[in-house]
PDB file of C-alpha atoms and ligand atoms in Angstrom:
ATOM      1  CA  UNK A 238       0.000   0.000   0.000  1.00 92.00           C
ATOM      2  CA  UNK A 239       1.259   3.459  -1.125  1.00 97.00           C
ATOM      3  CA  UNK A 240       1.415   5.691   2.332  1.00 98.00           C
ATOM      4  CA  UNK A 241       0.615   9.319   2.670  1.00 98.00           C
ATOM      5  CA  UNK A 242       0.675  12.152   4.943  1.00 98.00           C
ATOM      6  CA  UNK A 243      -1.281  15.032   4.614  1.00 98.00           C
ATOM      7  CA  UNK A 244      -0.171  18.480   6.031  1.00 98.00           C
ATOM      8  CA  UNK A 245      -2.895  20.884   6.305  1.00 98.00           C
ATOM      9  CA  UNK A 246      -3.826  24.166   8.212  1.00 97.00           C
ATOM     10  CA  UNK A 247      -7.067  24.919   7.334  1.00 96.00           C
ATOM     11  CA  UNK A 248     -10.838  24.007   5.690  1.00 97.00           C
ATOM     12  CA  UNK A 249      -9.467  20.833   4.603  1.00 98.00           C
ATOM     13  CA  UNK A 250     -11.397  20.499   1.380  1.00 98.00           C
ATOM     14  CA  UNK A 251      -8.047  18.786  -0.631  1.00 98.00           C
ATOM     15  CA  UNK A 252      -7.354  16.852   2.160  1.00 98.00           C
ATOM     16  CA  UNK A 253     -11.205  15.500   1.836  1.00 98.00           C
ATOM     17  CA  UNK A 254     -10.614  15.193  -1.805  1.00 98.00           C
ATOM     18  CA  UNK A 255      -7.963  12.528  -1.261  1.00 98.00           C
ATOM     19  CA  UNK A 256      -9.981  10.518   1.658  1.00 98.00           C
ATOM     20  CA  UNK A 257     -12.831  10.593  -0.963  1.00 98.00           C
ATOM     21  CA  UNK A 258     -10.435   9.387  -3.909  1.00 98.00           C
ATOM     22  CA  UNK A 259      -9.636   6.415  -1.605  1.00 98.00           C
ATOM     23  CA  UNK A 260     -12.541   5.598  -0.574  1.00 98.00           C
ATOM     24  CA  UNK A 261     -14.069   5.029  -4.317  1.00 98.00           C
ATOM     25  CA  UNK A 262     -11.245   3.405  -5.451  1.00 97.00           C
ATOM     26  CA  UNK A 263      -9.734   5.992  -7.467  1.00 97.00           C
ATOM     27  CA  UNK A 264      -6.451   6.278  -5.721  1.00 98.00           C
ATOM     28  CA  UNK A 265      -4.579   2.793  -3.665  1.00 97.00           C
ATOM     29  CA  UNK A 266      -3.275   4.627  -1.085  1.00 98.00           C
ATOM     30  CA  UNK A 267      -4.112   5.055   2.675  1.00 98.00           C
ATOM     31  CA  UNK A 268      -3.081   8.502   4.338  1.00 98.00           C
ATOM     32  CA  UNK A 269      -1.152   7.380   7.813  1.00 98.00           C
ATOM     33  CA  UNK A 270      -1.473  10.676   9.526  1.00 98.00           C
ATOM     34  CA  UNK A 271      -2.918  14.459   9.066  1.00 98.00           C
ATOM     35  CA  UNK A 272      -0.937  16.804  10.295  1.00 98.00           C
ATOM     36  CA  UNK A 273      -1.728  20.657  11.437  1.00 98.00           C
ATOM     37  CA  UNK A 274      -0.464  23.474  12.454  1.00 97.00           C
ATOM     38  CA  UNK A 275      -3.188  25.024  13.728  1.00 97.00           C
ATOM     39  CA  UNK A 276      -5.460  23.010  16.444  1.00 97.00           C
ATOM     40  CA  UNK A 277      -8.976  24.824  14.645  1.00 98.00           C
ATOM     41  CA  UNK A 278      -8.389  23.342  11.323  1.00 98.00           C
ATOM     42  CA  UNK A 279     -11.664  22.096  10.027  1.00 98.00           C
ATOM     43  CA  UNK A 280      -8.756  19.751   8.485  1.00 98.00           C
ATOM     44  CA  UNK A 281      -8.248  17.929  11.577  1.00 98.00           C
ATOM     45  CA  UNK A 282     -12.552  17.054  12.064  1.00 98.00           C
ATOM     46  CA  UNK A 283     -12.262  15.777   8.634  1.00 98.00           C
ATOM     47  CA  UNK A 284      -9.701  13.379   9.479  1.00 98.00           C
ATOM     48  CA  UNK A 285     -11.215  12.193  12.763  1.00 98.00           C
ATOM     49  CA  UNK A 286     -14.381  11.565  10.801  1.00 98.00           C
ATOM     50  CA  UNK A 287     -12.863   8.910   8.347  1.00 98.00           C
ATOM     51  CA  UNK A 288     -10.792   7.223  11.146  1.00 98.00           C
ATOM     52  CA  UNK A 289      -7.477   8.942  10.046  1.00 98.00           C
ATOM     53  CA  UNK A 290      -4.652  10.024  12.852  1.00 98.00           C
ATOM     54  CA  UNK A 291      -4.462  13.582  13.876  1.00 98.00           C
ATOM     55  CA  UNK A 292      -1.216  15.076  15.107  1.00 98.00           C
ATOM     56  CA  UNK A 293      -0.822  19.128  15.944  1.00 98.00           C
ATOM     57  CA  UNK A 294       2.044  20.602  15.981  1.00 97.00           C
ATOM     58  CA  UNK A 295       3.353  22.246  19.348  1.00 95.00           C
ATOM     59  CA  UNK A 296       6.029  24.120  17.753  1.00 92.00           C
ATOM     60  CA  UNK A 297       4.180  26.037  15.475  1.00 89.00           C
ATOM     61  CA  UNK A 298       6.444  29.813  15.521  1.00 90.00           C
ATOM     62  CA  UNK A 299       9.767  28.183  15.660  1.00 94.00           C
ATOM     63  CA  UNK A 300      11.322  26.965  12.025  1.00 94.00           C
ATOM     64  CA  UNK A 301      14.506  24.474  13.375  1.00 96.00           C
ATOM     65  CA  UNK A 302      12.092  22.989  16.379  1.00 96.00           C
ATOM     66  CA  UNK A 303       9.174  22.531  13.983  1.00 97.00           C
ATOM     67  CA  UNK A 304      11.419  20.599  11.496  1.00 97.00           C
ATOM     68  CA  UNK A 305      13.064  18.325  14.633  1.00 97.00           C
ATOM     69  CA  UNK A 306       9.859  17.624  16.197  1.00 97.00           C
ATOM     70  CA  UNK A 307       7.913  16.715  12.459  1.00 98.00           C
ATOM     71  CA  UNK A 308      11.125  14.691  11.793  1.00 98.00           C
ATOM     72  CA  UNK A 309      11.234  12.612  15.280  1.00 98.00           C
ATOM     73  CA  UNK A 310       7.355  12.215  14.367  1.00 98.00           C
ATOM     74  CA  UNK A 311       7.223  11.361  11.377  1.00 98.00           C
ATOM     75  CA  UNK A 312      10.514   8.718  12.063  1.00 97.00           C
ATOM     76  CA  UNK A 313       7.925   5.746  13.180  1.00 95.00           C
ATOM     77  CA  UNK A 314       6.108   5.913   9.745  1.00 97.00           C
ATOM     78  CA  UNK A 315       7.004   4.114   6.850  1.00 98.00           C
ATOM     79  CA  UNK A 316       6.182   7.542   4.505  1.00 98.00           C
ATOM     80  CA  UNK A 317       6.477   7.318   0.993  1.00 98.00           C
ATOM     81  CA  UNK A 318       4.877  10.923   0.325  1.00 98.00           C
ATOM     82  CA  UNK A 319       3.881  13.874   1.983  1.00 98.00           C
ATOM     83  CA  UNK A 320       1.214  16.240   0.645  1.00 98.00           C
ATOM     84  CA  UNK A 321       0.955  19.779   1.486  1.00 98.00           C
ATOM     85  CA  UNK A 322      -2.986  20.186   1.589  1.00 98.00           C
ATOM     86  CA  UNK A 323      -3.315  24.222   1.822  1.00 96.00           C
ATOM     87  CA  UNK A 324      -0.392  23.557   5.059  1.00 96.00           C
ATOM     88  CA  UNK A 325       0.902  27.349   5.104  1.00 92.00           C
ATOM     89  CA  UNK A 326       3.977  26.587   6.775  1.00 94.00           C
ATOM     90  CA  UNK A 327       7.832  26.824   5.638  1.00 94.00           C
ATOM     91  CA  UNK A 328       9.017  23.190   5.799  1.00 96.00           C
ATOM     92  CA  UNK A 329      12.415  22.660   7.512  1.00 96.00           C
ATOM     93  CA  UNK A 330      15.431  20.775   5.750  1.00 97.00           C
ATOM     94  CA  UNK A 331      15.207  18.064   7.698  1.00 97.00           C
ATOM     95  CA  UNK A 332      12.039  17.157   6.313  1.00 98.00           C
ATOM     96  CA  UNK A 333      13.592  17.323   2.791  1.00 97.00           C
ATOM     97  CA  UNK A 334      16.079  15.790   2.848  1.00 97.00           C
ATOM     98  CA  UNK A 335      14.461  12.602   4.174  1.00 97.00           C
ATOM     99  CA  UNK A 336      11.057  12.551   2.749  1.00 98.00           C
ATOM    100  CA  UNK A 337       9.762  13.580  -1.028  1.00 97.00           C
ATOM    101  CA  UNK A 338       6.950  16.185  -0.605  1.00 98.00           C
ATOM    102  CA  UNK A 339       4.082  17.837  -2.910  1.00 98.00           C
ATOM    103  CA  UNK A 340       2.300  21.079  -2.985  1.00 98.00           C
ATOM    104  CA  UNK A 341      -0.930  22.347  -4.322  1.00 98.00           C
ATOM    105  CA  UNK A 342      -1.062  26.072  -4.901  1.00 97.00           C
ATOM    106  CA  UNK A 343      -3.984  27.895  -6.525  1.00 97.00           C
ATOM    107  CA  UNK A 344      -2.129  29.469  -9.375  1.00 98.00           C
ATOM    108  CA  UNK A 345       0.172  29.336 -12.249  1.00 98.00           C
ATOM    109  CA  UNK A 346       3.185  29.160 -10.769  1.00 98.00           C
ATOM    110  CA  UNK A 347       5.753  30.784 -10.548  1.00 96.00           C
ATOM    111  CA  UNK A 348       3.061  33.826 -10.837  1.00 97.00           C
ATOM    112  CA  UNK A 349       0.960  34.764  -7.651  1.00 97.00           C
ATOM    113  CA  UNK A 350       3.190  32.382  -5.158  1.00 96.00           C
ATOM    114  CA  UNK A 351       5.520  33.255  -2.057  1.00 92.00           C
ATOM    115  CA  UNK A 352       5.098  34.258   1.205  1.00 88.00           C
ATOM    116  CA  UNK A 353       1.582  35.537   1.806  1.00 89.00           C
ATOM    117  CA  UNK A 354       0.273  34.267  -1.302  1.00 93.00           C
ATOM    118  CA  UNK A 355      -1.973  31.437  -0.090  1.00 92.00           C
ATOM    119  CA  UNK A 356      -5.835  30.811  -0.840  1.00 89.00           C
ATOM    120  CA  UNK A 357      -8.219  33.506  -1.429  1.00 95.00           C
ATOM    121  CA  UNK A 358      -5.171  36.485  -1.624  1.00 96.00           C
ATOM    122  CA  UNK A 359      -4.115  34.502  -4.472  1.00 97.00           C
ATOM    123  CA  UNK A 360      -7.460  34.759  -6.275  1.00 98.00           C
ATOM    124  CA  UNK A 361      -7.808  38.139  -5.093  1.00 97.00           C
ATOM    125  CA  UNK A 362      -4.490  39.465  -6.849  1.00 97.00           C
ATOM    126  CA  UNK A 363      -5.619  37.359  -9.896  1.00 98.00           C
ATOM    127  CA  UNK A 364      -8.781  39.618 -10.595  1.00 98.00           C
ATOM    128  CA  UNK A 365      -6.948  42.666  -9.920  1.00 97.00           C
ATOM    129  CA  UNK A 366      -4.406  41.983 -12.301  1.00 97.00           C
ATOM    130  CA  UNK A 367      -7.308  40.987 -14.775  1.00 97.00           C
ATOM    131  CA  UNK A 368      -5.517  37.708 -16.120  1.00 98.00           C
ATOM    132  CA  UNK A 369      -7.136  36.230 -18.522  1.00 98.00           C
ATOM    133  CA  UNK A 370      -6.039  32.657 -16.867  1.00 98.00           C
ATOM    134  CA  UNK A 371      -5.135  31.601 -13.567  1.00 98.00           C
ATOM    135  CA  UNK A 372      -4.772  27.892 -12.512  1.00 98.00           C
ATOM    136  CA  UNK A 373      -3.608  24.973  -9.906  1.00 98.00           C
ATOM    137  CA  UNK A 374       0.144  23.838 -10.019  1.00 98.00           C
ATOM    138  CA  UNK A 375       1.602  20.605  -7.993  1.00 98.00           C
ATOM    139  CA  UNK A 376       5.269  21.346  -7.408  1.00 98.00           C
ATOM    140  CA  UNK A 377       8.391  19.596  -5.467  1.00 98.00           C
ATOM    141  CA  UNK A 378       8.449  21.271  -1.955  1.00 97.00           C
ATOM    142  CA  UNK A 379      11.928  22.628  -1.385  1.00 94.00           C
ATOM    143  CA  UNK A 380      13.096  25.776   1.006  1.00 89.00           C
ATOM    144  CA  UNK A 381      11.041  28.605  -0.449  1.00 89.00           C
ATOM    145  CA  UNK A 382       7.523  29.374  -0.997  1.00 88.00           C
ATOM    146  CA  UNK A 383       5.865  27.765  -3.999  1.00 92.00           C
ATOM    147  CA  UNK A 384       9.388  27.530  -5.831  1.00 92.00           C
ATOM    148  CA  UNK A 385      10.301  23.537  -5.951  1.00 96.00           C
ATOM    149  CA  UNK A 386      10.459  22.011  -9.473  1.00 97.00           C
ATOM    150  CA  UNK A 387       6.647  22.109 -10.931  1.00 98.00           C
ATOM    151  CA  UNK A 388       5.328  18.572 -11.804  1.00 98.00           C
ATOM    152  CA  UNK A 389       1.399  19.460 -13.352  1.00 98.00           C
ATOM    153  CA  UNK A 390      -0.118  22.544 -14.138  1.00 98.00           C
ATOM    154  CA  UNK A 391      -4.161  22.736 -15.033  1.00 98.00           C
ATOM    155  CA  UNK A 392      -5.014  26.885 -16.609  1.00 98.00           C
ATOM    156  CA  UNK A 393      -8.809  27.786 -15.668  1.00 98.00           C
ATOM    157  CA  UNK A 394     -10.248  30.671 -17.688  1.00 98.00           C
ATOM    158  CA  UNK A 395     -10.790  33.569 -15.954  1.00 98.00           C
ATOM    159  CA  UNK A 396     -13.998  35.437 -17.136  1.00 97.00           C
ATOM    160  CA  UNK A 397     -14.886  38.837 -16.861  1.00 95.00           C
ATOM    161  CA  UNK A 398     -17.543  38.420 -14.366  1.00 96.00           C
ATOM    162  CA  UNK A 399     -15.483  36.620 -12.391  1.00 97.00           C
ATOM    163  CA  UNK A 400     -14.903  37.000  -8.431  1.00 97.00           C
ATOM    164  CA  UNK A 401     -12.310  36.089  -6.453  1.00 98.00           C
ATOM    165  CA  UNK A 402     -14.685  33.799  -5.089  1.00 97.00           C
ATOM    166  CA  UNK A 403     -16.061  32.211  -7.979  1.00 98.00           C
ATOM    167  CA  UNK A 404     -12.735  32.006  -9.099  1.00 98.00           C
ATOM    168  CA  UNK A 405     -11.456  30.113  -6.292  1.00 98.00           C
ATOM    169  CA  UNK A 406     -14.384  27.810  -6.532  1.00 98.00           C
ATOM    170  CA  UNK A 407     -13.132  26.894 -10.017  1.00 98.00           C
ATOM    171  CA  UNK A 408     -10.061  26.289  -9.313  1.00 98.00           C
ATOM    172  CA  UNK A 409      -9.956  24.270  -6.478  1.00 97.00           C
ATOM    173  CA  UNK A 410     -12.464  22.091  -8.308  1.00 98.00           C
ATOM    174  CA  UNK A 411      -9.770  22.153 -10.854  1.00 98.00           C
ATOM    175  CA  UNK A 412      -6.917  21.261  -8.400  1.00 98.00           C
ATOM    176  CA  UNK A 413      -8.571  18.109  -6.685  1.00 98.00           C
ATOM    177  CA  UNK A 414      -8.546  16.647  -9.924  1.00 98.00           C
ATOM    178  CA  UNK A 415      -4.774  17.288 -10.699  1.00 98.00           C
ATOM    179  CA  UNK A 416      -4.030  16.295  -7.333  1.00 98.00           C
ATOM    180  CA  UNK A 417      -5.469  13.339  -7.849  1.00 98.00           C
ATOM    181  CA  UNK A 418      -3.950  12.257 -11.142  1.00 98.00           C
ATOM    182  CA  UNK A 419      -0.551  13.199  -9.699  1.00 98.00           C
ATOM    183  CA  UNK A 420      -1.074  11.069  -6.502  1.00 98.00           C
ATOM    184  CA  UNK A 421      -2.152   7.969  -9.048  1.00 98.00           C
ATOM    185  CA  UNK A 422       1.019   9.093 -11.337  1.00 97.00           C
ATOM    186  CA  UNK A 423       3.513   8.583  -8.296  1.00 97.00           C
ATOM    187  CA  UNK A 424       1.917   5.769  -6.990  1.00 96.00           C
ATOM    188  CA  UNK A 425       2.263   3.953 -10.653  1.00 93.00           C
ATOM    189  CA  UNK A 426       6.131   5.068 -10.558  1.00 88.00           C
ATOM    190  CA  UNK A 427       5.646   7.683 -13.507  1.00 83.00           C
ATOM    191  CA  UNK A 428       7.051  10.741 -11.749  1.00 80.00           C
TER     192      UNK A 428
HETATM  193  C1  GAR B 234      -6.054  25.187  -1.721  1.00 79.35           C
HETATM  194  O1  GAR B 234      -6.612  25.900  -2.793  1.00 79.35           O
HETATM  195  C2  GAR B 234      -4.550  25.153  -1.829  1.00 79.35           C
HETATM  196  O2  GAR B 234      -4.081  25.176  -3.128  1.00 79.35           O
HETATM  197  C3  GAR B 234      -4.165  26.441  -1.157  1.00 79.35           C
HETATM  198  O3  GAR B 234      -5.027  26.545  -0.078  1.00 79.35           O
HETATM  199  C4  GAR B 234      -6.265  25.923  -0.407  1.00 79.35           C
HETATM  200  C5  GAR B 234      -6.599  24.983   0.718  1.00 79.35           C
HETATM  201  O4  GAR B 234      -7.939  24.663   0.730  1.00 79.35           O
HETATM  202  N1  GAR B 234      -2.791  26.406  -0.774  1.00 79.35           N
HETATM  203  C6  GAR B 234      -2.006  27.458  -0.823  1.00 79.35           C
HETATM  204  O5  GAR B 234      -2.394  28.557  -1.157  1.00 79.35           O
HETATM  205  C7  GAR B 234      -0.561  27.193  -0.426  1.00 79.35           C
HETATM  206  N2  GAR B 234       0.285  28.271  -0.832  1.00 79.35           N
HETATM  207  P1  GAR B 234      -8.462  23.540   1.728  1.00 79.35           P
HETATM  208  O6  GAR B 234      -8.033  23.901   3.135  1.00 79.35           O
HETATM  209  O7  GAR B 234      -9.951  23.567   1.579  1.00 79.35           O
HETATM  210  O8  GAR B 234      -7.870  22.229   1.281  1.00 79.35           O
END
């Protein structure tokens, strides 16, 4: 069986996208553990509901602690990869260097990524900017915000009635599905 973790901080909606995937069969994978870094996330009730491991992490404003204490957790799972679910943490080196992880941001990388730009401010500077596309990207986690190598890209039209809200809407619908079909690519061995 192909073993995940999920990091998340928030709603949890990608996270739920993945326990749904499993559960009909669309992905053969089991996620071993959620992990948070904030105790509210909605993320963490929609973990508990399908049976799934919870952990929260006490070190949540210090970088070097964060990475040793995720490491020294993380040590008595067999972990083949990690998924950043909307986490909006920096992951430590530690954590690199050991594990291979994945993150889903809401736009066309390398535009509208970095610190700060996360969820609905993405959208927001989207609409401002009046692009005619924005997007989802799944990238290669490494030291900086949103700038590992980029595995999948999926462009969403952006129309001119367009909200940041609506906007979101269709691109997170957008995202699950890449997520998805880059979960089942790494799980076949074809990334
Ligand atoms: C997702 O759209 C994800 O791409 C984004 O947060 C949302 C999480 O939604 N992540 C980032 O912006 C990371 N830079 P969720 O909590 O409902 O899964």
């Amino acid at each position: 069986m192909y073993n995940l973790v999920v990091f998340a901080s928030g709603n949890g909606s990608t996270l739920q996208a993945i326990i749904d995937a499993i559960a009909n069969k669309k992905l053969e994978a089991q996620i071993l553990l959620v992990i948070s870094d904030n105790p509210n996330a909605y993320a963490l009730e929609r973990a508990k509901a399908s049976n799934i491991p919870t952990y929260i992490i006490q070190n949540r404003k210090d970088f070097t602690k964060r990475d040793i204490e995720l490491f020294d957790v993380l040590s008595s799972y067999s972990v083949d990869l990690i998924v950043l679910a909307g986490y909006l943490k920096m992951i430590g080196p530690k954590l690199i260097e050991k594990y291979t992880l994945i993150n889903t941001h809401p736009s066309l990388l390398p535009k509208y990524g970095g610190k700060g730009m996360h969820g609905m401010h993405v959208h927001e500077a989207v609409i401002a900017a009046k692009e005619p596309y924005s997007g989802a990207t799944v990238h290669f986690v490494n030291q900086e915000y949103d700038a590992g190598d980029i595995i999948s890209q999926t462009k969403v039209k952006v129309l001119n009635n367009d909200t940041a809200e609506t906007l979101s809407a269709k691109v997170q619908a957008a995202e699950k599905i890449q997520l998805i079909d880059v979960l089942n690519k790494f799980i076949q061995h074809k990334l």
